[in-house]
mmCIF file of C-alpha atoms in Angstrom:
data_model
loop_
_atom_site.group_PDB
_atom_site.id
_atom_site.type_symbol
_atom_site.label_atom_id
_atom_site.label_comp_id
_atom_site.label_asym_id
_atom_site.label_seq_id
_atom_site.Cartn_x
_atom_site.Cartn_y
_atom_site.Cartn_z
ATOM 1 C CA UNK Z 2 12.456 -1.645 12.318
ATOM 2 C CA UNK Z 3 12.685 2.110 11.742
ATOM 3 C CA UNK Z 4 15.600 2.953 9.770
ATOM 4 C CA UNK Z 5 17.751 3.726 12.053
ATOM 5 C CA UNK Z 6 17.731 0.617 13.922
ATOM 6 C CA UNK Z 7 18.253 -1.411 9.692
ATOM 7 C CA UNK Z 8 21.067 1.220 9.524
ATOM 8 C CA UNK Z 9 22.354 -0.656 12.889
ATOM 9 C CA UNK Z 10 21.734 -4.153 11.603
ATOM 10 C CA UNK Z 11 22.956 -3.451 8.611
ATOM 11 C CA UNK Z 12 26.661 -2.694 9.710
ATOM 12 C CA UNK Z 13 27.086 -5.443 12.660
ATOM 13 C CA UNK Z 14 26.180 -7.532 9.467
ATOM 14 C CA UNK Z 15 28.725 -6.089 6.849
ATOM 15 C CA UNK Z 16 31.397 -5.206 8.863
ATOM 16 C CA UNK Z 17 30.952 -6.834 11.750
ATOM 17 C CA UNK Z 18 30.859 -3.656 14.113
ATOM 18 C CA UNK Z 19 29.362 -1.126 16.241
ATOM 19 C CA UNK Z 20 29.951 1.577 14.613
ATOM 20 C CA UNK Z 21 27.853 2.383 12.432
ATOM 21 C CA UNK Z 22 27.050 5.701 9.753
ATOM 22 C CA UNK Z 23 25.560 8.635 10.482
ATOM 23 C CA UNK Z 24 22.694 9.987 9.350
ATOM 24 C CA UNK Z 25 24.058 12.333 6.555
ATOM 25 C CA UNK Z 26 27.390 10.373 5.546
ATOM 26 C CA UNK Z 27 27.292 9.347 2.081
ATOM 27 C CA UNK Z 28 27.711 4.476 3.649
ATOM 28 C CA UNK Z 29 24.052 6.264 5.413
ATOM 29 C CA UNK Z 30 22.402 7.739 2.364
ATOM 30 C CA UNK Z 31 24.050 5.223 0.013
ATOM 31 C CA UNK Z 32 22.676 2.454 2.487
ATOM 32 C CA UNK Z 33 19.713 3.991 2.738
ATOM 33 C CA UNK Z 34 19.062 3.929 -0.952
ATOM 34 C CA UNK Z 35 19.384 -0.288 -0.686
ATOM 35 C CA UNK Z 36 16.553 -0.192 1.035
ATOM 36 C CA UNK Z 37 14.241 1.929 -0.924
ATOM 37 C CA UNK Z 38 15.147 -0.602 -3.940
ATOM 38 C CA UNK Z 39 14.689 -3.241 -1.232
ATOM 39 C CA UNK Z 40 11.132 -1.420 -1.224
ATOM 40 C CA UNK Z 41 10.459 -1.412 -4.503
ATOM 41 C CA UNK Z 42 11.799 -4.871 -5.625
ATOM 42 C CA UNK Z 43 9.390 -6.243 -1.956
ATOM 43 C CA UNK Z 44 6.366 -4.148 -3.574
ATOM 44 C CA UNK Z 45 6.761 -4.942 -7.335
ATOM 45 C CA UNK Z 46 5.681 -8.591 -6.286
ATOM 46 C CA UNK Z 47 2.941 -10.622 -7.769
ATOM 47 C CA UNK Z 48 1.120 -9.902 -4.325
ATOM 48 C CA UNK Z 49 -1.551 -7.256 -2.492
ATOM 49 C CA UNK Z 50 0.573 -6.900 0.360
ATOM 50 C CA UNK Z 51 -1.825 -6.648 3.476
ATOM 51 C CA UNK Z 52 0.215 -3.666 4.722
ATOM 52 C CA UNK Z 53 -0.772 -1.438 2.149
ATOM 53 C CA UNK Z 54 -5.052 -1.743 2.142
ATOM 54 C CA UNK Z 55 -5.450 1.205 4.714
ATOM 55 C CA UNK Z 56 -8.476 3.532 4.209
ATOM 56 C CA UNK Z 57 -9.124 7.164 4.042
ATOM 57 C CA UNK Z 58 -10.348 7.471 7.459
ATOM 58 C CA UNK Z 59 -6.347 7.333 8.664
ATOM 59 C CA UNK Z 60 -4.788 8.818 5.653
ATOM 60 C CA UNK Z 61 -3.488 12.258 6.129
ATOM 61 C CA UNK Z 62 -4.310 13.775 3.156
ATOM 62 C CA UNK Z 63 -7.463 13.133 0.912
ATOM 63 C CA UNK Z 64 -10.949 14.592 0.786
ATOM 64 C CA UNK Z 65 -13.357 13.658 4.350
ATOM 65 C CA UNK Z 66 -16.578 15.606 4.093
ATOM 66 C CA UNK Z 67 -18.928 15.847 1.571
ATOM 67 C CA UNK Z 68 -19.840 19.929 0.750
ATOM 68 C CA UNK Z 69 -23.388 21.801 -0.136
ATOM 69 C CA UNK Z 70 -21.798 22.412 -4.228
ATOM 70 C CA UNK Z 71 -18.925 19.334 -4.725
ATOM 71 C CA UNK Z 72 -18.487 16.617 -6.200
ATOM 72 C CA UNK Z 73 -14.888 16.407 -7.465
ATOM 73 C CA UNK Z 74 -12.783 15.320 -3.720
ATOM 74 C CA UNK Z 75 -8.734 14.986 -3.629
ATOM 75 C CA UNK Z 76 -7.973 11.722 -3.251
ATOM 76 C CA UNK Z 77 -4.847 10.967 -0.842
ATOM 77 C CA UNK Z 78 -1.480 11.681 -2.085
ATOM 78 C CA UNK Z 79 -0.398 7.818 -2.128
ATOM 79 C CA UNK Z 80 -3.245 6.487 -3.143
ATOM 80 C CA UNK Z 81 -3.042 3.727 -6.571
ATOM 81 C CA UNK Z 82 -6.430 2.231 -6.053
ATOM 82 C CA UNK Z 83 -10.233 1.351 -4.558
ATOM 83 C CA UNK Z 84 -10.693 -1.833 -2.661
ATOM 84 C CA UNK Z 85 -14.189 -1.724 -2.649
ATOM 85 C CA UNK Z 86 -17.276 0.849 -2.369
ATOM 86 C CA UNK Z 87 -17.560 4.667 -1.659
ATOM 87 C CA UNK Z 88 -19.064 5.369 1.314
ATOM 88 C CA UNK Z 89 -20.719 8.211 3.506
ATOM 89 C CA UNK Z 90 -21.702 8.285 6.279
ATOM 90 C CA UNK Z 91 -23.945 10.852 8.531
ATOM 91 C CA UNK Z 92 -23.194 11.719 11.846
ATOM 92 C CA UNK Z 93 -26.501 9.568 13.005
ATOM 93 C CA UNK Z 94 -23.840 6.515 11.670
ATOM 94 C CA UNK Z 95 -26.410 6.028 8.166
ATOM 95 C CA UNK Z 96 -24.368 4.790 5.373
ATOM 96 C CA UNK Z 97 -25.107 5.473 1.805
ATOM 97 C CA UNK Z 98 -22.575 3.286 -0.928
ATOM 98 C CA UNK Z 99 -21.413 4.579 -4.250
ATOM 99 C CA UNK Z 100 -20.768 1.794 -6.339
ATOM 100 C CA UNK Z 101 -16.936 2.745 -7.933
ATOM 101 C CA UNK Z 102 -17.344 2.557 -12.056
ATOM 102 C CA UNK Z 103 -14.643 2.798 -15.346
ATOM 103 C CA UNK Z 104 -14.513 7.119 -15.959
ATOM 104 C CA UNK Z 105 -15.773 6.813 -20.210
ATOM 105 C CA UNK Z 106 -19.000 5.161 -18.506
ATOM 106 C CA UNK Z 107 -20.145 8.676 -15.810
ATOM 107 C CA UNK Z 108 -22.195 9.692 -18.881
ATOM 108 C CA UNK Z 109 -24.859 6.943 -18.777
ATOM 109 C CA UNK Z 110 -25.454 7.591 -14.818
ATOM 110 C CA UNK Z 111 -25.674 11.628 -15.021
ATOM 111 C CA UNK Z 112 -28.552 12.675 -14.515
ATOM 112 C CA UNK Z 113 -29.787 9.318 -12.473
ATOM 113 C CA UNK Z 114 -30.613 9.329 -9.088
ATOM 114 C CA UNK Z 115 -27.739 6.047 -8.535
ATOM 115 C CA UNK Z 116 -24.852 6.374 -6.409
ATOM 116 C CA UNK Z 117 -21.851 5.810 -9.003
ATOM 117 C CA UNK Z 118 -18.083 7.367 -8.114
ATOM 118 C CA UNK Z 119 -15.777 7.575 -10.805
ATOM 119 C CA UNK Z 120 -11.924 8.118 -10.020
ATOM 120 C CA UNK Z 121 -9.551 10.364 -12.288
ATOM 121 C CA UNK Z 122 -6.288 11.865 -12.325
ATOM 122 C CA UNK Z 123 -2.666 9.896 -11.991
ATOM 123 C CA UNK Z 124 0.991 10.168 -10.360
ATOM 124 C CA UNK Z 125 1.650 13.390 -11.909
ATOM 125 C CA UNK Z 126 -1.848 15.444 -10.695
ATOM 126 C CA UNK Z 127 -2.846 13.894 -8.121
ATOM 127 C CA UNK Z 128 -6.338 11.605 -8.002
ATOM 128 C CA UNK Z 129 -9.968 12.638 -7.849
ATOM 129 C CA UNK Z 130 -13.332 10.156 -6.107
ATOM 130 C CA UNK Z 131 -16.259 12.316 -8.343
ATOM 131 C CA UNK Z 132 -19.955 11.851 -7.407
ATOM 132 C CA UNK Z 133 -22.051 11.676 -10.381
ATOM 133 C CA UNK Z 134 -24.529 12.093 -7.493
ATOM 134 C CA UNK Z 135 -24.723 14.968 -5.064
ATOM 135 C CA UNK Z 136 -24.054 13.246 -2.131
ATOM 136 C CA UNK Z 137 -25.350 14.863 1.409
ATOM 137 C CA UNK Z 138 -23.807 17.912 3.005
ATOM 138 C CA UNK Z 139 -21.348 17.412 6.105
ATOM 139 C CA UNK Z 140 -21.155 13.924 6.188
ATOM 140 C CA UNK Z 141 -18.108 11.551 6.187
ATOM 141 C CA UNK Z 142 -16.585 10.070 2.730
ATOM 142 C CA UNK Z 143 -14.237 7.362 3.341
ATOM 143 C CA UNK Z 144 -13.195 4.281 1.343
ATOM 144 C CA UNK Z 145 -9.876 1.550 1.301
ATOM 145 C CA UNK Z 146 -8.052 1.768 -1.275
ATOM 146 C CA UNK Z 147 -4.191 0.122 -2.428
ATOM 147 C CA UNK Z 148 -1.874 2.789 -1.152
ATOM 148 C CA UNK Z 149 2.086 3.618 -2.612
ATOM 149 C CA UNK Z 150 5.072 1.728 -0.014
ATOM 150 C CA UNK Z 151 6.437 4.376 2.553
ATOM 151 C CA UNK Z 152 10.090 5.085 1.376
ATOM 152 C CA UNK Z 153 11.658 6.258 5.542
ATOM 153 C CA UNK Z 154 13.920 8.618 4.670
ATOM 154 C CA UNK Z 155 14.744 9.564 8.716
ATOM 155 C CA UNK Z 156 16.446 7.370 11.038
ATOM 156 C CA UNK Z 157 12.700 6.805 13.409
ATOM 157 C CA UNK Z 158 10.520 6.348 10.802
ATOM 158 C CA UNK Z 159 8.961 2.901 10.458
ATOM 159 C CA UNK Z 160 9.448 0.605 7.501
ATOM 160 C CA UNK Z 161 6.589 -0.523 6.755
ATOM 161 C CA UNK Z 162 6.550 -4.569 5.283
ATOM 162 C CA UNK Z 163 6.020 -7.123 7.449
ATOM 163 C CA UNK Z 164 9.009 -8.667 8.196
ATOM 164 C CA UNK Z 165 11.553 -5.569 7.707
ATOM 165 C CA UNK Z 166 14.792 -8.357 7.931
ATOM 166 C CA UNK Z 167 13.970 -8.512 3.998
ATOM 167 C CA UNK Z 168 15.154 -4.791 2.938
ATOM 168 C CA UNK Z 169 18.553 -5.575 5.765
ATOM 169 C CA UNK Z 170 20.261 -8.654 4.103
ATOM 170 C CA UNK Z 171 18.841 -7.415 0.173
ATOM 171 C CA UNK Z 172 21.598 -3.991 1.310
ATOM 172 C CA UNK Z 173 24.019 -6.316 3.074
ATOM 173 C CA UNK Z 174 24.064 -8.643 -0.434
ATOM 174 C CA UNK Z 175 24.101 -5.514 -2.954
ATOM 175 C CA UNK Z 176 26.495 -4.203 -0.334
ATOM 176 C CA UNK Z 177 28.704 -7.851 -1.444
ATOM 177 C CA UNK Z 178 27.877 -7.591 -4.535
ATOM 178 C CA UNK Z 179 29.867 -4.318 -4.947
ATOM 179 C CA UNK Z 180 32.548 -5.348 -3.169
ATOM 180 C CA UNK Z 181 33.003 -8.321 -5.799
ATOM 181 C CA UNK Z 182 32.313 -10.641 -2.771
ATOM 182 C CA UNK Z 183 30.242 -13.136 -4.882
ATOM 183 C CA UNK Z 184 29.797 -15.658 -2.145
ATOM 184 C CA UNK Z 185 28.875 -13.831 -0.090
ATOM 185 C CA UNK Z 186 26.269 -11.450 -1.653
ATOM 186 C CA UNK Z 187 24.547 -14.507 -2.773
ATOM 187 C CA UNK Z 188 23.856 -16.124 0.976
ATOM 188 C CA UNK Z 189 22.917 -12.429 1.879
ATOM 189 C CA UNK Z 190 20.455 -12.405 -1.542
ATOM 190 C CA UNK Z 191 19.228 -16.243 -0.390
ATOM 191 C CA UNK Z 192 17.995 -14.912 2.819
ATOM 192 C CA UNK Z 193 16.604 -11.993 0.898
ATOM 193 C CA UNK Z 194 14.812 -14.272 -1.122
ATOM 194 C CA UNK Z 195 13.429 -16.891 1.677
ATOM 195 C CA UNK Z 196 12.540 -13.941 3.685
ATOM 196 C CA UNK Z 197 10.137 -12.784 0.661
ATOM 197 C CA UNK Z 198 8.895 -16.225 0.292
ATOM 198 C CA UNK Z 199 7.386 -16.187 3.555
ATOM 199 C CA UNK Z 200 6.411 -13.245 3.425
ATOM 200 C CA UNK Z 201 3.896 -13.682 0.250
ATOM 201 C CA UNK Z 202 3.012 -17.136 3.067
ATOM 202 C CA UNK Z 203 2.179 -15.074 5.772
ATOM 203 C CA UNK Z 204 0.359 -12.570 3.479
ATOM 204 C CA UNK Z 205 -1.946 -15.285 2.650
ATOM 205 C CA UNK Z 206 -3.407 -16.774 5.876
ATOM 206 C CA UNK Z 207 -6.353 -15.980 7.521
ATOM 207 C CA UNK Z 208 -7.004 -16.234 11.269
ATOM 208 C CA UNK Z 209 -8.704 -20.013 11.797
ATOM 209 C CA UNK Z 210 -11.941 -20.871 11.184
ATOM 210 C CA UNK Z 211 -12.477 -17.816 8.688
ATOM 211 C CA UNK Z 212 -14.355 -18.464 5.446
ATOM 212 C CA UNK Z 213 -12.063 -17.904 2.159
ATOM 213 C CA UNK Z 214 -15.413 -15.812 0.600
ATOM 214 C CA UNK Z 215 -17.239 -12.350 2.065
ATOM 215 C CA UNK Z 216 -19.998 -13.415 5.679
ATOM 216 C CA UNK Z 217 -23.207 -14.094 4.202
ATOM 217 C CA UNK Z 218 -23.045 -14.986 0.287
ATOM 218 C CA UNK Z 219 -23.191 -18.129 1.267
ATOM 219 C CA UNK Z 220 -19.862 -19.036 -1.162
ATOM 220 C CA UNK Z 221 -16.667 -18.666 -1.470
ATOM 221 C CA UNK Z 222 -14.736 -17.044 -4.099
ATOM 222 C CA UNK Z 223 -16.373 -15.741 -7.426
ATOM 223 C CA UNK Z 224 -20.265 -15.356 -5.985
ATOM 224 C CA UNK Z 225 -22.624 -13.128 -7.214
ATOM 225 C CA UNK Z 226 -23.514 -10.254 -4.121
ATOM 226 C CA UNK Z 227 -26.386 -7.605 -3.935
ATOM 227 C CA UNK Z 228 -24.088 -5.870 -4.908
ATOM 228 C CA UNK Z 229 -21.069 -6.996 -7.597
ATOM 229 C CA UNK Z 230 -18.809 -9.813 -8.147
ATOM 230 C CA UNK Z 231 -16.998 -10.880 -5.584
ATOM 231 C CA UNK Z 232 -13.859 -12.128 -6.374
ATOM 232 C CA UNK Z 233 -10.684 -13.371 -3.847
ATOM 233 C CA UNK Z 234 -11.927 -12.197 -0.817
ATOM 234 C CA UNK Z 235 -12.641 -8.122 -1.679
ATOM 235 C CA UNK Z 236 -16.032 -7.195 -3.439
ATOM 236 C CA UNK Z 237 -15.200 -5.302 -7.387
#
């Protein structure tokens, strides 16, 4: 669902007609901000949403190629935290894996040949990935990471959440609440809550016959692997 489609649906439910405000109109902007509030509400749940797991390869920003003398590389602007190992790939497809360690432990690995990386930075200054040993120049860098949610501001931009009707009903509830229509607001919020519950359930679902742990470990959550400990289906 695009921001424009959201505006059309919200107006139809709120006013019962097709006279949707146009982009730039104060009502359009107000309702866009209500969607942003809904996205924040969705994002703040005690859930790691599948929609927000991405890879450096697909990111619009972030350094993706090893330079001959650089250990430090910019991470994507929407980066939050890593999901697993950092890896580099040669032009022939050979992989090297780098384990993530805490920045305060970096000194323990300097001068060694162990493949380790650290992440430093914050939302204000941006995040950096630092290799503690020099990777091979020309190799491709990649890693899975959990990102910030996208907040659309133009008509054609798409809402990320799996059921954007949560945003529609959340905004509808807020509009009725601001009008003093308590019963209508409660009904809309109840619909939004139901949409959120279904998204949480679907977020935990795997296709049929899938194991609950990484392949080849011989077990489920919390089992030891060759690299670290697996927890919640991810390698740490």
